Amino acid sequence: LRARMEERLLGARFRYLNERLYTSSSREAARLFRGDPEAFEIYHQGFARQLARWPQNPADRIVRYLRRRPASLVVADFGCGDCKVARSVPNQVHCFDLLPLCPRVTVCDMAQVPLEAESVDVGVFCLALMGTNLQEILEEANRVLKPGGTLLVAEVASRFENLRTFLSAMAQLGFKSVSKDLSSSFFYLLEFTKTGAPTGRPVPALRLRPCLYKRR
Ligand code: SAH
């Protein structure tokens, strides 16, 4: 009984923290986790369990994409989690997250990463477009990407209310859609090219539904 109770509690804490990540700004999320590293661990245990239920791990798709391209490309992984991408490719990968699950991580809020402008060839958001300030986060990705650089977004399919609207919002942020893989019923893999700087105007169409998990 005790074990079952603890299991339930962990599940409930994970779902609560997950919801907080999707309904807070990235700054608030950074504050939340920095003040409570145990919460971060619980979040990640819960996340890993969710992922284990999926037929495919989106990070593997990102890895496959990168392995087909030159190893000289510099990558930035926003919200890298356990650094699966960095561990699986020969490229230089800058890993950013709120706390370090592995030693490669640079701890920061992904809305403000310690990289020079136009220093990265490939930006990655793998299940990491969280936070209510998505525009600011994507503007930061645009800043660090070289012109013509690639942005890869893997996101839970049900988060997209309307994919076309999302893609046109991305275009206003300087990211042209070049390919999309919608074949998985769980997540979409979207590839963009940086065409230029963001317009600087608010992009209200840039919306994604939060990904809330059910109690099981
Ligand atoms: N990309 C990894 C982890 C996805 S979980 C994978 O596919 O396995 C989402 C990750 O984004 C978490 O590790 C979370 O801590 C991180 N994250 C959320 N908001 C963030 C922020 N504002 N700055 C940096 N990392 C953030």
Short mmCIF file of C-alpha atoms and ligand atoms in Angstrom, two decimals:
data_model
loop_
_atom_site.label_atom_id
_atom_site.label_comp_id
_atom_site.label_asym_id
_atom_site.label_seq_id
_atom_site.Cartn_x
_atom_site.Cartn_y
_atom_site.Cartn_z
CA LEU A 1 0.00 0.00 0.00
CA ARG A 2 2.78 2.39 0.94
CA ALA A 3 4.59 1.77 -2.33
CA ARG A 4 1.37 2.34 -4.28
CA MET A 5 0.71 5.54 -2.38
CA GLU A 6 4.18 6.84 -3.10
CA GLU A 7 3.85 5.96 -6.74
CA ARG A 8 0.57 7.91 -6.93
CA LEU A 9 2.12 10.88 -5.18
CA LEU A 10 5.07 10.95 -7.56
CA GLY A 11 2.68 10.78 -10.50
CA ALA A 12 0.65 13.66 -9.10
CA ARG A 13 3.76 15.78 -8.48
CA PHE A 14 4.96 15.12 -12.01
CA ARG A 15 1.64 16.16 -13.52
CA TYR A 16 1.56 19.30 -11.38
CA LEU A 17 5.13 20.32 -12.31
CA ASN A 18 4.50 19.56 -15.96
CA GLU A 19 1.45 21.80 -15.93
CA ARG A 20 3.44 24.56 -14.23
CA LEU A 21 6.08 24.41 -16.98
CA TYR A 22 3.45 24.92 -19.66
CA THR A 23 1.58 27.67 -17.83
CA SER A 24 4.49 29.77 -16.51
CA SER A 25 6.98 31.97 -18.28
CA SER A 26 10.41 30.46 -18.76
CA ARG A 27 11.73 32.82 -16.09
CA GLU A 28 9.19 31.58 -13.55
CA ALA A 29 10.05 27.98 -14.46
CA ALA A 30 13.74 28.72 -13.92
CA ARG A 31 12.97 30.18 -10.50
CA LEU A 32 10.72 27.27 -9.56
CA PHE A 33 13.29 24.58 -10.32
CA ARG A 34 16.34 26.42 -9.08
CA GLY A 35 14.66 26.79 -5.73
CA ASP A 36 13.63 23.14 -5.66
CA PRO A 37 16.05 20.71 -7.35
CA GLU A 38 14.10 17.73 -6.00
CA ALA A 39 11.09 18.91 -8.00
CA PHE A 40 13.26 18.83 -11.10
CA GLU A 41 14.23 15.22 -10.43
CA ILE A 42 10.61 14.26 -9.94
CA TYR A 43 9.63 16.01 -13.13
CA HIS A 44 12.30 14.16 -15.06
CA GLN A 45 11.48 10.75 -13.63
CA GLY A 46 7.86 11.29 -14.64
CA PHE A 47 8.87 12.54 -18.08
CA ALA A 48 11.08 9.49 -18.67
CA ARG A 49 8.19 7.21 -17.72
CA GLN A 50 5.84 8.95 -20.13
CA LEU A 51 8.38 8.67 -22.88
CA ALA A 52 8.89 4.95 -22.26
CA ARG A 53 5.21 4.44 -23.17
CA TRP A 54 5.67 5.96 -26.61
CA PRO A 55 6.48 3.82 -29.63
CA GLN A 56 9.32 6.17 -30.54
CA ASN A 57 11.51 8.67 -28.73
CA PRO A 58 11.57 11.96 -30.67
CA ALA A 59 15.18 12.55 -29.59
CA ASP A 60 16.13 9.49 -31.66
CA ARG A 61 14.66 11.18 -34.72
CA ILE A 62 16.76 14.28 -34.05
CA VAL A 63 19.83 12.07 -33.71
CA ARG A 64 19.06 10.31 -36.98
CA TYR A 65 18.65 13.68 -38.72
CA LEU A 66 21.99 14.96 -37.40
CA ARG A 67 23.88 11.76 -38.28
CA ARG A 68 22.91 12.24 -41.92
CA ARG A 69 24.48 15.68 -41.98
CA PRO A 70 28.10 16.84 -41.52
CA ALA A 71 29.54 16.31 -38.06
CA SER A 72 31.08 19.79 -38.30
CA LEU A 73 27.68 21.43 -37.75
CA VAL A 74 27.40 23.16 -34.38
CA VAL A 75 24.17 22.31 -32.56
CA ALA A 76 22.26 23.99 -29.72
CA ASP A 77 19.81 21.78 -27.80
CA PHE A 78 17.27 23.96 -25.98
CA GLY A 79 15.78 22.08 -23.01
CA CYS A 80 18.15 19.16 -23.50
CA GLY A 81 17.01 17.05 -20.53
CA ASP A 82 19.45 14.15 -20.16
CA CYS A 83 21.53 15.22 -23.21
CA LYS A 84 20.55 12.23 -25.28
CA VAL A 85 21.19 14.15 -28.50
CA ALA A 86 24.66 15.34 -27.43
CA ARG A 87 25.61 11.85 -26.27
CA SER A 88 24.59 10.28 -29.58
CA VAL A 89 26.23 12.46 -32.23
CA PRO A 90 29.83 13.50 -32.91
CA ASN A 91 28.90 17.18 -33.36
CA GLN A 92 29.64 19.94 -30.90
CA VAL A 93 26.31 20.30 -29.04
CA HIS A 94 25.57 23.16 -26.65
CA CYS A 95 23.14 21.76 -24.09
CA PHE A 96 20.81 24.09 -22.19
CA ASP A 97 18.46 23.27 -19.36
CA LEU A 98 17.18 24.62 -16.06
CA LEU A 99 19.27 22.22 -13.97
CA PRO A 100 22.08 19.85 -14.93
CA LEU A 101 20.84 16.29 -15.37
CA CYS A 102 24.24 15.59 -16.92
CA PRO A 103 27.61 17.39 -16.82
CA ARG A 104 27.32 18.71 -20.38
CA VAL A 105 24.45 21.00 -19.45
CA THR A 106 24.84 24.75 -19.29
CA VAL A 107 22.26 25.85 -16.75
CA CYS A 108 20.19 28.76 -18.03
CA ASP A 109 16.77 29.87 -19.10
CA MET A 110 16.49 29.04 -22.78
CA ALA A 111 15.04 32.49 -23.44
CA GLN A 112 18.57 33.77 -22.77
CA VAL A 113 21.44 31.45 -23.67
CA PRO A 114 25.13 32.33 -23.34
CA LEU A 115 25.98 32.03 -27.05
CA GLU A 116 27.17 34.57 -29.57
CA ALA A 117 24.74 35.71 -32.24
CA GLU A 118 24.82 33.59 -35.42
CA SER A 119 27.10 30.94 -33.93
CA VAL A 120 24.98 27.81 -34.38
CA ASP A 121 24.11 25.71 -37.45
CA VAL A 122 21.26 23.65 -35.98
CA GLY A 123 18.89 24.58 -33.15
CA VAL A 124 16.85 21.84 -31.50
CA PHE A 125 13.66 21.97 -29.42
CA CYS A 126 12.79 18.38 -28.65
CA LEU A 127 9.57 18.35 -26.58
CA ALA A 128 10.91 21.55 -25.05
CA LEU A 129 8.73 24.39 -26.39
CA MET A 130 7.33 25.07 -22.96
CA GLY A 131 6.74 28.38 -21.25
CA THR A 132 4.19 31.06 -22.01
CA ASN A 133 6.83 33.28 -23.64
CA LEU A 134 7.33 31.09 -26.71
CA GLN A 135 7.97 34.10 -28.90
CA GLU A 136 10.86 35.28 -26.77
CA ILE A 137 12.31 31.74 -26.69
CA LEU A 138 12.14 31.36 -30.47
CA GLU A 139 13.57 34.85 -30.98
CA GLU A 140 16.54 33.74 -28.90
CA ALA A 141 16.95 30.66 -31.09
CA ASN A 142 16.83 32.94 -34.12
CA ARG A 143 19.51 35.19 -32.63
CA VAL A 144 22.04 32.37 -32.12
CA LEU A 145 21.35 30.62 -35.47
CA LYS A 146 23.45 31.44 -38.49
CA PRO A 147 21.51 32.78 -41.49
CA GLY A 148 20.33 29.74 -43.42
CA GLY A 149 20.73 27.61 -40.29
CA THR A 150 18.27 24.87 -39.36
CA LEU A 151 15.73 24.76 -36.57
CA LEU A 152 14.28 21.37 -35.61
CA VAL A 153 11.12 21.20 -33.54
CA ALA A 154 9.75 17.90 -32.25
CA GLU A 155 6.45 18.39 -30.44
CA VAL A 156 3.50 16.37 -29.26
CA ALA A 157 0.98 16.31 -32.12
CA SER A 158 -2.01 17.23 -29.95
CA ARG A 159 -0.34 20.52 -28.97
CA PHE A 160 -0.99 21.97 -32.43
CA GLU A 161 -4.43 23.55 -32.74
CA ASN A 162 -3.75 24.40 -36.34
CA LEU A 163 -0.43 23.52 -37.91
CA ARG A 164 -0.74 26.03 -40.77
CA THR A 165 -1.32 28.88 -38.35
CA PHE A 166 1.68 27.76 -36.32
CA LEU A 167 3.87 27.61 -39.41
CA SER A 168 2.84 31.10 -40.49
CA ALA A 169 3.64 32.38 -36.99
CA MET A 170 7.06 30.75 -37.31
CA ALA A 171 7.55 32.52 -40.65
CA GLN A 172 7.02 35.86 -38.89
CA LEU A 173 9.77 34.84 -36.50
CA GLY A 174 12.16 34.29 -39.40
CA PHE A 175 11.75 30.51 -39.76
CA LYS A 176 10.58 29.07 -43.06
CA SER A 177 9.12 25.57 -42.94
CA VAL A 178 11.16 23.27 -45.19
CA SER A 179 9.89 19.84 -44.22
CA LYS A 180 7.48 18.24 -41.82
CA ASP A 181 7.14 14.66 -40.72
CA LEU A 182 3.62 14.07 -39.43
CA SER A 183 3.80 10.29 -39.75
CA SER A 184 3.92 9.56 -36.03
CA SER A 185 0.58 9.87 -34.30
CA PHE A 186 2.40 11.05 -31.16
CA PHE A 187 4.66 13.84 -32.29
CA TYR A 188 5.44 16.03 -35.26
CA LEU A 189 8.95 16.70 -36.46
CA LEU A 190 9.25 20.09 -38.13
CA GLU A 191 12.28 21.43 -39.92
CA PHE A 192 12.77 25.14 -40.53
CA THR A 193 15.42 27.33 -42.13
CA LYS A 194 16.33 30.69 -40.68
CA THR A 195 15.46 33.21 -43.36
CA GLY A 196 16.22 36.34 -41.37
CA ALA A 197 15.55 38.19 -38.15
CA PRO A 198 12.08 38.14 -36.55
CA THR A 199 9.76 40.99 -37.51
CA GLY A 200 9.84 42.21 -33.90
CA ARG A 201 6.05 42.50 -33.74
CA PRO A 202 3.92 40.38 -31.41
CA VAL A 203 2.87 37.07 -33.01
CA PRO A 204 -0.38 36.15 -31.25
CA ALA A 205 -0.86 33.13 -33.56
CA LEU A 206 2.16 31.47 -31.98
CA ARG A 207 0.20 29.21 -29.69
CA LEU A 208 0.57 25.62 -28.63
CA ARG A 209 -1.74 23.75 -26.31
CA PRO A 210 -0.12 22.57 -23.10
CA CYS A 211 0.68 18.87 -23.04
CA LEU A 212 -1.12 17.61 -19.95
CA TYR A 213 -0.84 13.98 -18.98
CA LYS A 214 -3.70 11.91 -17.62
CA ARG A 215 -3.65 10.03 -14.37
CA ARG A 216 -3.11 6.34 -15.02
N1 SAH B 1 14.80 17.44 -24.98
C1 SAH B 1 14.77 16.41 -23.97
C2 SAH B 1 13.95 16.82 -22.72
C3 SAH B 1 12.53 17.23 -22.99
S1 SAH B 1 11.63 17.62 -21.49
C4 SAH B 1 14.24 15.13 -24.54
O1 SAH B 1 13.64 15.14 -25.62
O2 SAH B 1 14.41 14.09 -23.91
C5 SAH B 1 11.64 19.38 -21.57
C6 SAH B 1 12.93 19.96 -21.03
O3 SAH B 1 12.91 21.36 -21.21
C7 SAH B 1 13.10 19.72 -19.53
O4 SAH B 1 14.37 19.16 -19.28
C8 SAH B 1 12.95 21.10 -18.93
O5 SAH B 1 13.70 21.27 -17.76
C9 SAH B 1 13.46 21.96 -20.08
N2 SAH B 1 13.03 23.35 -19.97
C10 SAH B 1 11.76 23.80 -19.78
N3 SAH B 1 11.75 25.13 -19.71
C11 SAH B 1 13.04 25.53 -19.86
C12 SAH B 1 13.68 26.81 -19.87
N4 SAH B 1 12.99 27.93 -19.70
N5 SAH B 1 15.01 26.87 -20.04
C13 SAH B 1 15.73 25.74 -20.20
N6 SAH B 1 15.20 24.50 -20.20
C14 SAH B 1 13.86 24.41 -20.04
#
